[in-house]
């Protein structure tokens, strides 16, 4: 089994499958096309959009309803193909996500995902890992920017983390050597590293970004992270107009909390991206305010809220839908519905800035329903 997974992880994937993406800040929103091909969409505001929806677990169904209400109010016509997490493991995916759910995303090419809980240290295969592996979601793009009217420790934060999403320590190759000793394999391939590096640099160029920072620990993991850096350097040579630097991950964490303005676009292997992107979310108010989007093979776009399922407040009408709403905005930009995306983004910002309707995590006492209604009113 391990050898089969390893062969799958090492499988050649073409750089030409780099997809398009976008940035959620309206002032810098552009469609990002691959350097090898141009993304195009025939979707118009009046055409119904076929999209997959994973409401998720815990608070997921509640915040998914908020998204549907806001998009309906904004006259965005979407035909949602909803798929819920099952209660039995599908042997074809080795998780609670069914093969039919994955096929829905492949068929529609675009989707939105709420939080999905995964057992820690036991149980079924991670739902998030299943999506990334089976759909080839190779890049996680997470913009972190200060929201006007919502004060945090830092002002004017505006950076983007781009995380390699398919390998590294998350390759899932673990086994017990002898009792009391387990081994986990970190997989870094040239193909995946070149692909995410190319994506990061092209993203920077398309969005007018000036700097790309490769985050690593190559001073210790000289072969794995060393290969990742070698690939980043190769790609950097093709973009002389963009400043390229390499930063060790522990130093990167210190620099981020001292002065986030030192960074612009950060690209990194899987585990580092998981850590750094959450750190960056903390700079602007937390995961409840941070959107995210996964870019996959064949142009697949799966936007998602990356916060937890919060089972302690599930069903209590207390959840903050902002992260999923902003992720939906990213999805709309992917479909080139920029006017609608701007409209919804502006309503979210205005509602939070006004301060009258905020959920508990934002220092207020509003319910999910009231917060959603306020956004709809501001549309």
mmCIF file of N, CA, C and O in Angstrom, residues 151-236:
data_model
loop_
_atom_site.group_PDB
_atom_site.id
_atom_site.type_symbol
_atom_site.label_atom_id
_atom_site.label_comp_id
_atom_site.label_asym_id
_atom_site.label_seq_id
_atom_site.Cartn_x
_atom_site.Cartn_y
_atom_site.Cartn_z
ATOM 1 N N UNK A 151 -10.132 46.866 13.989
ATOM 2 C CA UNK A 151 -8.788 47.137 14.494
ATOM 3 C C UNK A 151 -8.140 45.884 15.072
ATOM 4 O O UNK A 151 -8.733 45.174 15.879
ATOM 5 N N UNK A 152 -6.924 45.619 14.632
ATOM 6 C CA UNK A 152 -6.110 44.548 15.211
ATOM 7 C C UNK A 152 -4.770 45.152 15.626
ATOM 8 O O UNK A 152 -4.584 46.376 15.573
ATOM 9 N N UNK A 153 -3.848 44.321 16.022
ATOM 10 C CA UNK A 153 -2.536 44.822 16.453
ATOM 11 C C UNK A 153 -1.755 45.464 15.305
ATOM 12 O O UNK A 153 -0.838 46.252 15.530
ATOM 13 N N UNK A 154 -2.107 45.110 14.075
ATOM 14 C CA UNK A 154 -1.363 45.597 12.925
ATOM 15 C C UNK A 154 -2.297 46.319 11.964
ATOM 16 O O UNK A 154 -3.467 45.957 11.817
ATOM 17 N N UNK A 155 -1.774 47.334 11.320
ATOM 18 C CA UNK A 155 -2.531 48.072 10.306
ATOM 19 C C UNK A 155 -1.949 47.788 8.928
ATOM 20 O O UNK A 155 -0.749 47.539 8.768
ATOM 21 N N UNK A 156 -2.816 47.831 7.926
ATOM 22 C CA UNK A 156 -2.392 47.744 6.530
ATOM 23 C C UNK A 156 -1.618 46.468 6.191
ATOM 24 O O UNK A 156 -0.676 46.473 5.394
ATOM 25 N N UNK A 157 -2.010 45.356 6.814
ATOM 26 C CA UNK A 157 -1.440 44.066 6.426
ATOM 27 C C UNK A 157 -1.990 43.695 5.043
ATOM 28 O O UNK A 157 -3.189 43.817 4.786
ATOM 29 N N UNK A 158 -1.130 43.264 4.159
ATOM 30 C CA UNK A 158 -1.556 42.900 2.803
ATOM 31 C C UNK A 158 -0.547 41.918 2.216
ATOM 32 O O UNK A 158 0.413 42.300 1.559
ATOM 33 N N UNK A 159 -0.731 40.653 2.497
ATOM 34 C CA UNK A 159 0.182 39.636 1.992
ATOM 35 C C UNK A 159 -0.600 38.397 1.566
ATOM 36 O O UNK A 159 -1.773 38.244 1.883
ATOM 37 N N UNK A 160 0.081 37.527 0.834
ATOM 38 C CA UNK A 160 -0.563 36.324 0.294
ATOM 39 C C UNK A 160 0.343 35.131 0.558
ATOM 40 O O UNK A 160 1.533 35.167 0.238
ATOM 41 N N UNK A 161 -0.223 34.075 1.155
ATOM 42 C CA UNK A 161 0.532 32.836 1.308
ATOM 43 C C UNK A 161 0.069 31.842 0.244
ATOM 44 O O UNK A 161 -1.125 31.675 0.005
ATOM 45 N N UNK A 162 1.032 31.202 -0.396
ATOM 46 C CA UNK A 162 0.752 30.180 -1.401
ATOM 47 C C UNK A 162 1.435 28.896 -0.949
ATOM 48 O O UNK A 162 2.661 28.810 -0.898
ATOM 49 N N UNK A 163 0.625 27.928 -0.628
ATOM 50 C CA UNK A 163 1.084 26.690 0.006
ATOM 51 C C UNK A 163 1.001 25.522 -0.971
ATOM 52 O O UNK A 163 -0.037 25.301 -1.585
ATOM 53 N N UNK A 164 2.103 24.790 -1.116
ATOM 54 C CA UNK A 164 2.057 23.556 -1.879
ATOM 55 C C UNK A 164 1.147 22.593 -1.111
ATOM 56 O O UNK A 164 1.279 22.413 0.083
ATOM 57 N N UNK A 165 0.231 21.961 -1.817
ATOM 58 C CA UNK A 165 -0.915 21.360 -1.148
ATOM 59 C C UNK A 165 -0.998 19.837 -1.261
ATOM 60 O O UNK A 165 -1.954 19.256 -0.742
ATOM 61 N N UNK A 166 -0.017 19.191 -1.910
ATOM 62 C CA UNK A 166 -0.213 17.779 -2.236
ATOM 63 C C UNK A 166 0.806 16.827 -1.631
ATOM 64 O O UNK A 166 0.581 15.618 -1.622
ATOM 65 N N UNK A 167 1.935 17.346 -1.136
ATOM 66 C CA UNK A 167 2.957 16.407 -0.685
ATOM 67 C C UNK A 167 3.595 16.856 0.632
ATOM 68 O O UNK A 167 2.880 17.190 1.571
ATOM 69 N N UNK A 168 4.928 16.809 0.744
ATOM 70 C CA UNK A 168 5.576 17.169 1.996
ATOM 71 C C UNK A 168 5.243 16.189 3.108
ATOM 72 O O UNK A 168 5.057 14.987 2.891
ATOM 73 N N UNK A 169 5.147 16.698 4.338
ATOM 74 C CA UNK A 169 4.820 15.843 5.476
ATOM 75 C C UNK A 169 3.389 15.331 5.413
ATOM 76 O O UNK A 169 3.025 14.389 6.127
ATOM 77 N N UNK A 170 2.557 15.947 4.546
ATOM 78 C CA UNK A 170 1.157 15.541 4.438
ATOM 79 C C UNK A 170 0.940 14.486 3.358
ATOM 80 O O UNK A 170 -0.183 14.281 2.904
ATOM 81 N N UNK A 171 2.013 13.817 2.946
ATOM 82 C CA UNK A 171 1.878 12.776 1.941
ATOM 83 C C UNK A 171 1.149 11.553 2.480
ATOM 84 O O UNK A 171 0.698 10.703 1.717
ATOM 85 N N UNK A 172 1.054 11.444 3.804
ATOM 86 C CA UNK A 172 0.320 10.332 4.410
ATOM 87 C C UNK A 172 1.078 9.021 4.410
ATOM 88 O O UNK A 172 0.474 7.958 4.529
ATOM 89 N N UNK A 173 2.408 9.069 4.279
ATOM 90 C CA UNK A 173 3.226 7.859 4.258
ATOM 91 C C UNK A 173 3.836 7.634 5.632
ATOM 92 O O UNK A 173 4.916 8.133 5.953
ATOM 93 N N UNK A 174 3.141 6.894 6.472
ATOM 94 C CA UNK A 174 3.596 6.617 7.825
ATOM 95 C C UNK A 174 3.502 5.118 8.096
ATOM 96 O O UNK A 174 2.608 4.438 7.589
ATOM 97 N N UNK A 175 4.415 4.625 8.899
ATOM 98 C CA UNK A 175 4.338 3.226 9.317
ATOM 99 C C UNK A 175 5.108 3.046 10.618
ATOM 100 O O UNK A 175 5.936 3.877 10.997
ATOM 101 N N UNK A 176 4.802 1.950 11.285
ATOM 102 C CA UNK A 176 5.511 1.608 12.518
ATOM 103 C C UNK A 176 6.708 0.733 12.173
ATOM 104 O O UNK A 176 6.571 -0.301 11.525
ATOM 105 N N UNK A 177 7.893 1.161 12.593
ATOM 106 C CA UNK A 177 9.111 0.393 12.337
ATOM 107 C C UNK A 177 9.158 -0.805 13.287
ATOM 108 O O UNK A 177 9.226 -1.960 12.875
ATOM 109 N N UNK A 178 9.154 -0.532 14.563
ATOM 110 C CA UNK A 178 8.988 -1.521 15.629
ATOM 111 C C UNK A 178 8.075 -0.884 16.662
ATOM 112 O O UNK A 178 7.752 0.301 16.577
ATOM 113 N N UNK A 179 7.649 -1.655 17.650
ATOM 114 C CA UNK A 179 6.775 -1.087 18.664
ATOM 115 C C UNK A 179 7.449 0.107 19.340
ATOM 116 O O UNK A 179 8.587 0.031 19.793
ATOM 117 N N UNK A 180 6.726 1.217 19.374
ATOM 118 C CA UNK A 180 7.259 2.427 20.001
ATOM 119 C C UNK A 180 8.045 3.312 19.068
ATOM 120 O O UNK A 180 8.508 4.386 19.474
ATOM 121 N N UNK A 181 8.210 2.883 17.812
ATOM 122 C CA UNK A 181 8.945 3.688 16.839
ATOM 123 C C UNK A 181 8.132 3.763 15.554
ATOM 124 O O UNK A 181 7.835 2.728 14.939
ATOM 125 N N UNK A 182 7.768 4.981 15.167
ATOM 126 C CA UNK A 182 7.039 5.173 13.912
ATOM 127 C C UNK A 182 7.851 6.089 13.002
ATOM 128 O O UNK A 182 8.660 6.892 13.469
ATOM 129 N N UNK A 183 7.608 5.958 11.720
ATOM 130 C CA UNK A 183 8.350 6.734 10.733
ATOM 131 C C UNK A 183 7.366 7.401 9.782
ATOM 132 O O UNK A 183 6.404 6.785 9.332
ATOM 133 N N UNK A 184 7.602 8.680 9.497
ATOM 134 C CA UNK A 184 6.790 9.427 8.551
ATOM 135 C C UNK A 184 7.700 9.960 7.449
ATOM 136 O O UNK A 184 8.749 10.540 7.739
ATOM 137 N N UNK A 185 7.299 9.741 6.203
ATOM 138 C CA UNK A 185 8.133 10.154 5.075
ATOM 139 C C UNK A 185 7.684 11.509 4.532
ATOM 140 O O UNK A 185 6.515 11.718 4.267
ATOM 141 N N UNK A 186 8.633 12.413 4.362
ATOM 142 C CA UNK A 186 8.374 13.712 3.761
ATOM 143 C C UNK A 186 8.739 13.627 2.284
ATOM 144 O O UNK A 186 9.901 13.368 1.934
ATOM 145 N N UNK A 187 7.767 13.833 1.414
ATOM 146 C CA UNK A 187 7.989 13.719 -0.023
ATOM 147 C C UNK A 187 8.038 15.115 -0.650
ATOM 148 O O UNK A 187 7.097 15.893 -0.522
ATOM 149 N N UNK A 188 9.135 15.426 -1.297
ATOM 150 C CA UNK A 188 9.263 16.649 -2.090
ATOM 151 C C UNK A 188 9.677 16.248 -3.498
ATOM 152 O O UNK A 188 10.685 15.540 -3.673
ATOM 153 N N UNK A 189 8.901 16.646 -4.497
ATOM 154 C CA UNK A 189 9.245 16.309 -5.877
ATOM 155 C C UNK A 189 9.534 17.568 -6.677
ATOM 156 O O UNK A 189 9.026 18.653 -6.370
ATOM 157 N N UNK A 190 10.333 17.400 -7.691
ATOM 158 C CA UNK A 190 10.670 18.519 -8.575
ATOM 159 C C UNK A 190 9.412 19.033 -9.285
ATOM 160 O O UNK A 190 9.219 20.240 -9.418
ATOM 161 N N UNK A 191 8.552 18.097 -9.732
ATOM 162 C CA UNK A 191 7.364 18.493 -10.482
ATOM 163 C C UNK A 191 6.446 19.382 -9.652
ATOM 164 O O UNK A 191 6.011 20.455 -10.099
ATOM 165 N N UNK A 192 6.143 18.948 -8.430
ATOM 166 C CA UNK A 192 5.230 19.713 -7.583
ATOM 167 C C UNK A 192 5.856 21.037 -7.150
ATOM 168 O O UNK A 192 5.174 22.060 -7.054
ATOM 169 N N UNK A 193 7.155 21.022 -6.885
ATOM 170 C CA UNK A 193 7.830 22.245 -6.441
ATOM 171 C C UNK A 193 7.887 23.284 -7.551
ATOM 172 O O UNK A 193 7.630 24.474 -7.324
ATOM 173 N N UNK A 194 8.217 22.840 -8.772
ATOM 174 C CA UNK A 194 8.238 23.767 -9.905
ATOM 175 C C UNK A 194 6.851 24.337 -10.165
ATOM 176 O O UNK A 194 6.692 25.524 -10.454
ATOM 177 N N UNK A 195 5.837 23.490 -10.026
ATOM 178 C CA UNK A 195 4.474 23.912 -10.321
ATOM 179 C C UNK A 195 4.010 25.004 -9.362
ATOM 180 O O UNK A 195 3.477 26.027 -9.777
ATOM 181 N N UNK A 196 4.225 24.814 -8.068
ATOM 182 C CA UNK A 196 3.747 25.808 -7.114
ATOM 183 C C UNK A 196 4.610 27.065 -7.172
ATOM 184 O O UNK A 196 4.122 28.190 -6.976
ATOM 185 N N UNK A 197 5.908 26.921 -7.469
ATOM 186 C CA UNK A 197 6.775 28.089 -7.613
ATOM 187 C C UNK A 197 6.357 28.920 -8.820
ATOM 188 O O UNK A 197 6.264 30.153 -8.752
ATOM 189 N N UNK A 198 6.102 28.242 -9.936
ATOM 190 C CA UNK A 198 5.642 28.939 -11.137
ATOM 191 C C UNK A 198 4.342 29.671 -10.869
ATOM 192 O O UNK A 198 4.145 30.812 -11.296
ATOM 193 N N UNK A 199 3.465 29.024 -10.142
ATOM 194 C CA UNK A 199 2.186 29.647 -9.805
ATOM 195 C C UNK A 199 2.395 30.902 -8.966
ATOM 196 O O UNK A 199 1.788 31.948 -9.223
ATOM 197 N N UNK A 200 3.272 30.813 -7.970
ATOM 198 C CA UNK A 200 3.507 31.945 -7.070
ATOM 199 C C UNK A 200 4.091 33.145 -7.819
ATOM 200 O O UNK A 200 3.660 34.289 -7.621
ATOM 201 N N UNK A 201 5.062 32.904 -8.684
ATOM 202 C CA UNK A 201 5.687 34.012 -9.408
ATOM 203 C C UNK A 201 4.730 34.620 -10.424
ATOM 204 O O UNK A 201 4.689 35.847 -10.589
ATOM 205 N N UNK A 202 3.985 33.781 -11.107
ATOM 206 C CA UNK A 202 3.040 34.325 -12.073
ATOM 207 C C UNK A 202 1.929 35.097 -11.359
ATOM 208 O O UNK A 202 1.468 36.125 -11.852
ATOM 209 N N UNK A 203 1.510 34.599 -10.199
ATOM 210 C CA UNK A 203 0.533 35.320 -9.383
ATOM 211 C C UNK A 203 1.073 36.706 -9.031
ATOM 212 O O UNK A 203 0.386 37.723 -9.154
ATOM 213 N N UNK A 204 2.320 36.734 -8.565
ATOM 214 C CA UNK A 204 2.928 38.009 -8.183
ATOM 215 C C UNK A 204 2.983 38.974 -9.361
ATOM 216 O O UNK A 204 2.641 40.161 -9.237
ATOM 217 N N UNK A 205 3.397 38.492 -10.504
ATOM 218 C CA UNK A 205 3.503 39.354 -11.681
ATOM 219 C C UNK A 205 2.133 39.877 -12.096
ATOM 220 O O UNK A 205 1.972 41.071 -12.402
ATOM 221 N N UNK A 206 1.146 38.992 -12.138
ATOM 222 C CA UNK A 206 -0.188 39.370 -12.590
ATOM 223 C C UNK A 206 -0.853 40.366 -11.645
ATOM 224 O O UNK A 206 -1.612 41.232 -12.089
ATOM 225 N N UNK A 207 -0.552 40.285 -10.366
ATOM 226 C CA UNK A 207 -1.200 41.146 -9.384
ATOM 227 C C UNK A 207 -0.339 42.330 -8.957
ATOM 228 O O UNK A 207 -0.654 43.013 -7.977
ATOM 229 N N UNK A 208 0.739 42.569 -9.680
ATOM 230 C CA UNK A 208 1.560 43.735 -9.373
ATOM 231 C C UNK A 208 2.327 43.622 -8.074
ATOM 232 O O UNK A 208 2.694 44.636 -7.463
ATOM 233 N N UNK A 209 2.591 42.414 -7.656
ATOM 234 C CA UNK A 209 3.354 42.195 -6.422
ATOM 235 C C UNK A 209 4.848 42.298 -6.733
ATOM 236 O O UNK A 209 5.295 41.956 -7.827
ATOM 237 N N UNK A 210 5.612 42.738 -5.731
ATOM 238 C CA UNK A 210 7.014 43.039 -5.973
ATOM 239 C C UNK A 210 7.983 41.982 -5.472
ATOM 240 O O UNK A 210 9.122 41.923 -5.918
ATOM 241 N N UNK A 211 7.539 41.131 -4.542
ATOM 242 C CA UNK A 211 8.480 40.231 -3.874
ATOM 243 C C UNK A 211 7.864 38.851 -3.671
ATOM 244 O O UNK A 211 6.691 38.732 -3.331
ATOM 245 N N UNK A 212 8.669 37.821 -3.867
ATOM 246 C CA UNK A 212 8.279 36.456 -3.539
ATOM 247 C C UNK A 212 9.310 35.894 -2.567
ATOM 248 O O UNK A 212 10.516 35.925 -2.839
ATOM 249 N N UNK A 213 8.823 35.398 -1.436
ATOM 250 C CA UNK A 213 9.696 34.829 -0.409
ATOM 251 C C UNK A 213 9.468 33.327 -0.331
ATOM 252 O O UNK A 213 8.339 32.879 -0.096
ATOM 253 N N UNK A 214 10.518 32.544 -0.531
ATOM 254 C CA UNK A 214 10.434 31.095 -0.392
ATOM 255 C C UNK A 214 10.771 30.732 1.049
ATOM 256 O O UNK A 214 11.857 31.062 1.547
ATOM 257 N N UNK A 215 9.845 30.057 1.722
ATOM 258 C CA UNK A 215 10.016 29.722 3.133
ATOM 259 C C UNK A 215 10.471 28.272 3.236
ATOM 260 O O UNK A 215 9.889 27.382 2.600
ATOM 261 N N UNK A 216 11.485 28.007 4.061
ATOM 262 C CA UNK A 216 12.123 26.684 4.045
ATOM 263 C C UNK A 216 12.813 26.380 5.370
ATOM 264 O O UNK A 216 12.872 27.210 6.281
ATOM 265 N N UNK A 217 13.351 25.161 5.440
ATOM 266 C CA UNK A 217 14.241 24.754 6.535
ATOM 267 C C UNK A 217 15.373 23.929 5.938
ATOM 268 O O UNK A 217 15.731 22.855 6.419
ATOM 269 N N UNK A 218 15.922 24.435 4.848
ATOM 270 C CA UNK A 218 16.937 23.699 4.095
ATOM 271 C C UNK A 218 18.266 23.610 4.836
ATOM 272 O O UNK A 218 19.137 22.819 4.440
ATOM 273 N N UNK A 219 18.442 24.398 5.894
ATOM 274 C CA UNK A 219 19.668 24.277 6.681
ATOM 275 C C UNK A 219 19.688 22.961 7.464
ATOM 276 O O UNK A 219 20.740 22.480 7.856
ATOM 277 N N UNK A 220 18.523 22.372 7.676
ATOM 278 C CA UNK A 220 18.429 21.085 8.359
ATOM 279 C C UNK A 220 18.009 19.981 7.382
ATOM 280 O O UNK A 220 18.649 18.934 7.294
ATOM 281 N N UNK A 221 16.912 20.222 6.649
ATOM 282 C CA UNK A 221 16.433 19.252 5.649
ATOM 283 C C UNK A 221 17.011 19.633 4.300
ATOM 284 O O UNK A 221 16.333 20.204 3.441
ATOM 285 N N UNK A 222 18.282 19.307 4.137
ATOM 286 C CA UNK A 222 19.033 19.818 3.000
ATOM 287 C C UNK A 222 18.583 19.236 1.664
ATOM 288 O O UNK A 222 18.653 19.907 0.632
ATOM 289 N N UNK A 223 18.158 17.988 1.659
ATOM 290 C CA UNK A 223 17.756 17.367 0.402
ATOM 291 C C UNK A 223 16.325 17.739 0.013
ATOM 292 O O UNK A 223 16.059 18.144 -1.118
ATOM 293 N N UNK A 224 15.375 17.605 0.946
ATOM 294 C CA UNK A 224 13.977 17.877 0.604
ATOM 295 C C UNK A 224 13.736 19.365 0.391
ATOM 296 O O UNK A 224 13.351 19.802 -0.693
ATOM 297 N N UNK A 225 13.989 20.154 1.418
ATOM 298 C CA UNK A 225 13.800 21.596 1.269
ATOM 299 C C UNK A 225 14.826 22.196 0.322
ATOM 300 O O UNK A 225 14.574 23.224 -0.320
ATOM 301 N N UNK A 226 15.979 21.541 0.230
ATOM 302 C CA UNK A 226 16.981 21.990 -0.740
ATOM 303 C C UNK A 226 16.466 21.880 -2.167
ATOM 304 O O UNK A 226 16.688 22.771 -2.999
ATOM 305 N N UNK A 227 15.756 20.785 -2.468
ATOM 306 C CA UNK A 227 15.167 20.623 -3.798
ATOM 307 C C UNK A 227 14.089 21.669 -4.040
ATOM 308 O O UNK A 227 14.004 22.242 -5.144
ATOM 309 N N UNK A 228 13.278 21.942 -3.022
ATOM 310 C CA UNK A 228 12.240 22.957 -3.171
ATOM 311 C C UNK A 228 12.862 24.316 -3.505
ATOM 312 O O UNK A 228 12.391 25.025 -4.405
ATOM 313 N N UNK A 229 13.930 24.680 -2.803
ATOM 314 C CA UNK A 229 14.592 25.961 -3.069
ATOM 315 C C UNK A 229 15.225 25.985 -4.459
ATOM 316 O O UNK A 229 15.182 27.008 -5.146
ATOM 317 N N UNK A 230 15.804 24.881 -4.868
ATOM 318 C CA UNK A 230 16.412 24.828 -6.198
ATOM 319 C C UNK A 230 15.374 25.108 -7.272
ATOM 320 O O UNK A 230 15.629 25.852 -8.237
ATOM 321 N N UNK A 231 14.184 24.553 -7.092
ATOM 322 C CA UNK A 231 13.104 24.778 -8.062
ATOM 323 C C UNK A 231 12.651 26.236 -8.041
ATOM 324 O O UNK A 231 12.394 26.834 -9.094
ATOM 325 N N UNK A 232 12.542 26.810 -6.856
ATOM 326 C CA UNK A 232 12.145 28.217 -6.747
ATOM 327 C C UNK A 232 13.159 29.125 -7.425
ATOM 328 O O UNK A 232 12.791 30.099 -8.090
ATOM 329 N N UNK A 233 14.445 28.804 -7.272
ATOM 330 C CA UNK A 233 15.484 29.620 -7.904
ATOM 331 C C UNK A 233 15.393 29.539 -9.430
ATOM 332 O O UNK A 233 15.587 30.542 -10.120
ATOM 333 N N UNK A 234 15.127 28.356 -9.940
ATOM 334 C CA UNK A 234 14.986 28.192 -11.385
ATOM 335 C C UNK A 234 13.861 29.067 -11.922
ATOM 336 O O UNK A 234 14.005 29.732 -12.959
ATOM 337 N N UNK A 235 12.735 29.051 -11.237
ATOM 338 C CA UNK A 235 11.598 29.840 -11.684
ATOM 339 C C UNK A 235 11.877 31.328 -11.516
ATOM 340 O O UNK A 235 11.519 32.151 -12.379
ATOM 341 N N UNK A 236 12.538 31.706 -10.430
ATOM 342 C CA UNK A 236 12.837 33.116 -10.166
ATOM 343 C C UNK A 236 13.662 33.738 -11.287
ATOM 344 O O UNK A 236 13.510 34.932 -11.591
#
